[in-house]
Tab-separated table of C-alpha atoms in Angstrom:
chain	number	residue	atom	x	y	z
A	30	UNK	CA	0.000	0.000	0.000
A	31	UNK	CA	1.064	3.610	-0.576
A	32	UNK	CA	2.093	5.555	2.431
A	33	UNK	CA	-0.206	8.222	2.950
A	34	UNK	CA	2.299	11.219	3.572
A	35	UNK	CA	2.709	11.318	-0.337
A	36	UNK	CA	-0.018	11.463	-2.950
A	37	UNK	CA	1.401	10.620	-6.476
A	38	UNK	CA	0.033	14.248	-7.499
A	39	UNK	CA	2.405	15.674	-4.768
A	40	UNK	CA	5.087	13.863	-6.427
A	41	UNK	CA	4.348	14.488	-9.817
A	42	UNK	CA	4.044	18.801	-9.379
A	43	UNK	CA	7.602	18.716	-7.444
A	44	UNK	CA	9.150	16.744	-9.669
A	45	UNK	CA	7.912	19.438	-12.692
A	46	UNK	CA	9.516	22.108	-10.487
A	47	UNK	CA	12.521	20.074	-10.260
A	48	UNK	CA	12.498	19.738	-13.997
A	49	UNK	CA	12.129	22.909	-14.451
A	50	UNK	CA	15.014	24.311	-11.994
A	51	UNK	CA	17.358	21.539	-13.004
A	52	UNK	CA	16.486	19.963	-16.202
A	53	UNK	CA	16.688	16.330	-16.879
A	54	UNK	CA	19.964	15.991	-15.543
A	55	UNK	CA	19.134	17.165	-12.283
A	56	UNK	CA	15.766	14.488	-11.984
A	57	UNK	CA	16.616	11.616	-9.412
A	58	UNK	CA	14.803	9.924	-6.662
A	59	UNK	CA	16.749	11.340	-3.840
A	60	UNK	CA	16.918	14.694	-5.033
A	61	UNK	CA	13.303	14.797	-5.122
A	62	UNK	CA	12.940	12.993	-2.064
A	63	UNK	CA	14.801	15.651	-0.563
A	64	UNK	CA	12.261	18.028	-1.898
A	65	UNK	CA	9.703	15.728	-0.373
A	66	UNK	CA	11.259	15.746	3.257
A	67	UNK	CA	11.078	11.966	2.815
A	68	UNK	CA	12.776	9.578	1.711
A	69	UNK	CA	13.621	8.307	-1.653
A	70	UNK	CA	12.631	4.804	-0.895
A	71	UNK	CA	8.687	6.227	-0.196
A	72	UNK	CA	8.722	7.875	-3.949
A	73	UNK	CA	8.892	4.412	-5.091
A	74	UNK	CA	5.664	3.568	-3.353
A	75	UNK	CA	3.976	5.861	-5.786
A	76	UNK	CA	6.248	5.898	-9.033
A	77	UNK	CA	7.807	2.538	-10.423
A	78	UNK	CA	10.616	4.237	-11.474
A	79	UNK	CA	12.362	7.317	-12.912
A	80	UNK	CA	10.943	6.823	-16.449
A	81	UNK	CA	7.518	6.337	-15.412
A	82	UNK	CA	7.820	10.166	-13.108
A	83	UNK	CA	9.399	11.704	-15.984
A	84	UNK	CA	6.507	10.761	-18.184
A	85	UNK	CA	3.793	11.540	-15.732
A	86	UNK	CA	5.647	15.239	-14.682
A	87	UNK	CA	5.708	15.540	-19.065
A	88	UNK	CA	1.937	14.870	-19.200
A	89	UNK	CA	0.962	17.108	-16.524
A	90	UNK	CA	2.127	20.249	-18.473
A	91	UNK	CA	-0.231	19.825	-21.094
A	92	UNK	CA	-3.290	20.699	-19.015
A	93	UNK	CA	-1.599	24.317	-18.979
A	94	UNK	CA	-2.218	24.477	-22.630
A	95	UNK	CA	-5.901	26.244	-23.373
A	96	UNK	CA	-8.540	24.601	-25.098
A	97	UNK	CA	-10.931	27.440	-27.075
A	98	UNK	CA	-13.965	26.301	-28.759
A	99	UNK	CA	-13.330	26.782	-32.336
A	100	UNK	CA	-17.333	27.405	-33.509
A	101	UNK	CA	-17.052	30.211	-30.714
A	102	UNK	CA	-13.701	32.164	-32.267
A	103	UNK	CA	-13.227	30.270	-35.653
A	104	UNK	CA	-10.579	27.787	-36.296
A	105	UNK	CA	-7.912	29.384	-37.058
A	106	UNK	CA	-8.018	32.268	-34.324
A	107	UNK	CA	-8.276	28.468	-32.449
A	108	UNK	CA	-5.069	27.153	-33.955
A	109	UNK	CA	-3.016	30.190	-33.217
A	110	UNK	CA	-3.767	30.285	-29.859
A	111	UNK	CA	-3.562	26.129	-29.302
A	112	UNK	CA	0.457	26.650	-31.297
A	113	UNK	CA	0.981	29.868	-28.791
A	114	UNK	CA	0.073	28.118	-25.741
A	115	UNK	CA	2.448	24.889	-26.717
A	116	UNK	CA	5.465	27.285	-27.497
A	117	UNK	CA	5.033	28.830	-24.056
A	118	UNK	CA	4.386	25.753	-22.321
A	119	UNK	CA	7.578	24.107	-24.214
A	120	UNK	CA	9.617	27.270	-23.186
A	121	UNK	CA	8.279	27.430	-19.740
A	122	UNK	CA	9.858	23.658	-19.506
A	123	UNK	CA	12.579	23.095	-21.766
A	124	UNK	CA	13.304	19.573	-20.525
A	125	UNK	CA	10.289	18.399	-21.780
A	126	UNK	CA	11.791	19.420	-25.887
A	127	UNK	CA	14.661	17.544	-24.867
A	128	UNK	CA	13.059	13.896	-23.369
A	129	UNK	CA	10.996	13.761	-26.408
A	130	UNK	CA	14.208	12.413	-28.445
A	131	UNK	CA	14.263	9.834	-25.748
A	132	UNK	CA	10.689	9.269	-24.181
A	133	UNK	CA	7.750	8.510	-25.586
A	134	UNK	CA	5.132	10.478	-23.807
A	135	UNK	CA	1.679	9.775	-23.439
A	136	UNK	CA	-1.236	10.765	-20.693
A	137	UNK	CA	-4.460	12.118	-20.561
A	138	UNK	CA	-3.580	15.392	-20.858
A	139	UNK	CA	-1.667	14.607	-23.528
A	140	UNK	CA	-4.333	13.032	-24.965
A	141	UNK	CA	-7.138	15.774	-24.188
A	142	UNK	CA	-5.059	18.948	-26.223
A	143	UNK	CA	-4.747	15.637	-29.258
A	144	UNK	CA	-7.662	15.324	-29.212
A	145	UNK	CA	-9.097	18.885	-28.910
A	146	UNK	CA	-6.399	19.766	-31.767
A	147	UNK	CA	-7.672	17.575	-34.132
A	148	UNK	CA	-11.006	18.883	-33.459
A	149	UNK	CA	-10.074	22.432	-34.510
A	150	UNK	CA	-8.155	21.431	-37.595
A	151	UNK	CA	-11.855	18.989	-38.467
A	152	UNK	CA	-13.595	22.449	-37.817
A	153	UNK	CA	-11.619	24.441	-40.193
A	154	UNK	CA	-12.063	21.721	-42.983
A	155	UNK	CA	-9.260	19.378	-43.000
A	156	UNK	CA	-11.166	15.705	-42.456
A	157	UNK	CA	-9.285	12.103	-41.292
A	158	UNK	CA	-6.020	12.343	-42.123
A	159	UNK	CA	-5.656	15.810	-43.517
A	160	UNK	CA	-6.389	17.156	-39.701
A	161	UNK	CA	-3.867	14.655	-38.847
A	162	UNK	CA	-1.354	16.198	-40.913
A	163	UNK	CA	-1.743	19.813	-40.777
A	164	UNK	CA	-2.084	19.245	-36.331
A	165	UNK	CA	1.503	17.316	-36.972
A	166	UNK	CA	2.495	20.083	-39.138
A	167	UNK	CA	1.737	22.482	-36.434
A	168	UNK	CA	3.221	20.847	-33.704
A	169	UNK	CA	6.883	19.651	-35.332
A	170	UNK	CA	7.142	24.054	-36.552
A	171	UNK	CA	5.768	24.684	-32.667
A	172	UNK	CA	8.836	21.978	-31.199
A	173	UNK	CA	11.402	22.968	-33.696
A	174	UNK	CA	11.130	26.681	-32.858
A	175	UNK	CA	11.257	25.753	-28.684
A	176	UNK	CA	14.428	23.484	-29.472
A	177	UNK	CA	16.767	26.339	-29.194
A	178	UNK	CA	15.623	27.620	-26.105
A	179	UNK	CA	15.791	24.017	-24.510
A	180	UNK	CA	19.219	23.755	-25.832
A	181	UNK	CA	20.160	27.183	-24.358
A	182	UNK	CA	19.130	26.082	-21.063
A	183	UNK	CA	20.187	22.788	-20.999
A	184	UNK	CA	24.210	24.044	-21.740
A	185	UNK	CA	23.329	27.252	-19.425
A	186	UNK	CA	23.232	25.036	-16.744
A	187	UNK	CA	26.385	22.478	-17.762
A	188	UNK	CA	28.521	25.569	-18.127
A	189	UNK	CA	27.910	26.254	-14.245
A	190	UNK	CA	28.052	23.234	-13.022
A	191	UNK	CA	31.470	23.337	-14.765
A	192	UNK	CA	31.988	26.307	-12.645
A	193	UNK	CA	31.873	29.082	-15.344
A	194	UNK	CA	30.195	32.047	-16.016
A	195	UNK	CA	27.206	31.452	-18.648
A	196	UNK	CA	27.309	34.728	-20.160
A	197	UNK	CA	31.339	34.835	-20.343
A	198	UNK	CA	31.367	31.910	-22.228
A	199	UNK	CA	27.752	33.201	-24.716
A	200	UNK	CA	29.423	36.279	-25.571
A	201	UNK	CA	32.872	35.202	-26.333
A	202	UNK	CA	30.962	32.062	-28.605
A	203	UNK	CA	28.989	34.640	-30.307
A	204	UNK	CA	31.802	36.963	-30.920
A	205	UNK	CA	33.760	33.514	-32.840
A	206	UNK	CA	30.931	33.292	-34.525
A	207	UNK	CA	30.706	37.023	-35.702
A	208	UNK	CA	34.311	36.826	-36.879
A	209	UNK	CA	33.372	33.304	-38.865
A	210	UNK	CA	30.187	35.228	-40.383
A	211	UNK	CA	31.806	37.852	-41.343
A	212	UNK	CA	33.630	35.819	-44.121
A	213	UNK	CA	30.177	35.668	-45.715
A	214	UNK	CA	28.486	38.921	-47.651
A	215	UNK	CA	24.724	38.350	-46.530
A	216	UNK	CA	25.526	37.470	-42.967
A	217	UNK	CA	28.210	40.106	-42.736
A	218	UNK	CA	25.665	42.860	-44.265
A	219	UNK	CA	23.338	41.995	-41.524
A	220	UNK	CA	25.940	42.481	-38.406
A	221	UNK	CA	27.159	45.696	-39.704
A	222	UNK	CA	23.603	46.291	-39.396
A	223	UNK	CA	22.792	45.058	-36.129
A	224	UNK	CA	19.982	42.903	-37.746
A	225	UNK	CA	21.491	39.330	-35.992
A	226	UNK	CA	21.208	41.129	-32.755
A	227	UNK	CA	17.105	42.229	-33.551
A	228	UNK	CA	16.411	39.053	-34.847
A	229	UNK	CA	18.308	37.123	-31.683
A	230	UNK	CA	16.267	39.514	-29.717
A	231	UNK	CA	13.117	38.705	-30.403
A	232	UNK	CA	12.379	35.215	-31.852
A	233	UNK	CA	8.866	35.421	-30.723
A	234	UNK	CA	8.437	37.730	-33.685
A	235	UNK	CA	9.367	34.914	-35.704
A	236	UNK	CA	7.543	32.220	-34.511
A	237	UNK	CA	4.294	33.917	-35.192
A	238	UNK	CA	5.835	35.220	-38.749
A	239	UNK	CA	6.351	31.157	-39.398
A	240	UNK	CA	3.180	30.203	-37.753
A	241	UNK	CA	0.936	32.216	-39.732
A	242	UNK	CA	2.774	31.127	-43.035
A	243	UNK	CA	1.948	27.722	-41.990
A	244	UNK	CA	-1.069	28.381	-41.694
A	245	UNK	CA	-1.286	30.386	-44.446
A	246	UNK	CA	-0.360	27.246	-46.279
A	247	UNK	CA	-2.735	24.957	-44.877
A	248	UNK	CA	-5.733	27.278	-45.246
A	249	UNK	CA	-4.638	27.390	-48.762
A	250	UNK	CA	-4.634	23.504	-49.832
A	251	UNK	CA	-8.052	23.654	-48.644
A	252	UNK	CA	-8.700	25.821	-51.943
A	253	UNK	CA	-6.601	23.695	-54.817
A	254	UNK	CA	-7.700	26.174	-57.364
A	255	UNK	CA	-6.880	29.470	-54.958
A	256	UNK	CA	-3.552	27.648	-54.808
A	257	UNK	CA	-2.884	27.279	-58.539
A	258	UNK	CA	-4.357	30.719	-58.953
């Protein structure tokens, strides 16, 4: 029987804000135990194992994710806000970009944005497996574009354990790789005029510049002869 001092959703919400202070590296039973004030051994009462936290902790996150009605604001004002809410939630958590190359996550909150997803893409026009590709469409641009934050974090966080400053060891990368672009005419054009630093600045502005191509896209092979046209 469980011991009652823990509840597996106890478990489950520290070991997101684990996650999120110390990425997947930092995720063990004792740590969180510690987190717990109990022991690592009474974890395992509630969790099999490591694997099995990891994906409960990734499908909790989803239920941050909105849900809007798309009859009530139109699919594609749906869409847009569905693809915002996963790029925050993927930014808010980095870890969870990086264990899907190595977890296969699943969960019924998982499950209930699939589902709900699908329902928007049906509601805009796409039907069986056209709603199944444009919602995958959607969701690799959505991952891809959180990947570099994930990535940021993830070495952020090696680089101190290693005892170094982070920012040190950004800007003296970036300025190698300033010198190496320079070589080039279109890259160098846009340092000598501070475009790499707007664009670095503010890749929110391009997610929702790729997003609504996408879905510019889609909307489009809905119309065959609009796309010919």
């Amino acid at each position: 029987m469980p011991r009652p001092t823990l509840t597996r959703d106890q478990i489950v919400r520290t070991a997101v804000e684990l996650l999120d202070e110390e990425g997947l590296e930092g995720l063990n039973m004792r740590s969180l135990g510690q987190r717990l004030n109990s022991a690592a051994t009474a974890v395992y009462w509630h969790v099999k194992n490591k694997d099995v936290l990891l994906t409960l902790a990734g499908d909790q996150v989803w239920d941050e994710i909105r849900l809007p009605d798309p009859d009530a604001v139109g699919w594609r004002t749906a869409a847009t806000a569905m693809a915002g809410d996963l790029y925050a939630m993927f930014t808010r958590h980095p870890w969870l970009v990086q264990a899907f190359a190595t977890h296969l996550f699943h969960g019924e909150g998982k499950a209930r944005h699939d589902d709900h997803n699908l329902a928007v893409y049906e509601a805009g026009g796409f039907d069986g497996p056209a709603a199944d590709r444009a919602a995958a469409a959607v969701f690799t641009y959505v991952l891809g574009n959180a990947a570099p934050a994930a990535a940021t974090a993830a070495l952020t966080r090696r680089i101190e354990r290693d005892g170094q400053d982070a920012e040190e060891v950004f800007a003296a990368t970036m300025k190698e790789a300033a010198e190496v672009a320079g070589r080039f005419p279109r890259l160098r054009s846009r340092i000598d005029a501070g475009a790499a630093g707007e664009y670095a600045e503010a890749p929110e502005d391009t997610f929702v510049f790729g997003l609504a191509a996408l879905l510019d896209g889609l909307e489009r092979s809905l119309r065959p002869d609009a796309a010919r046209g």
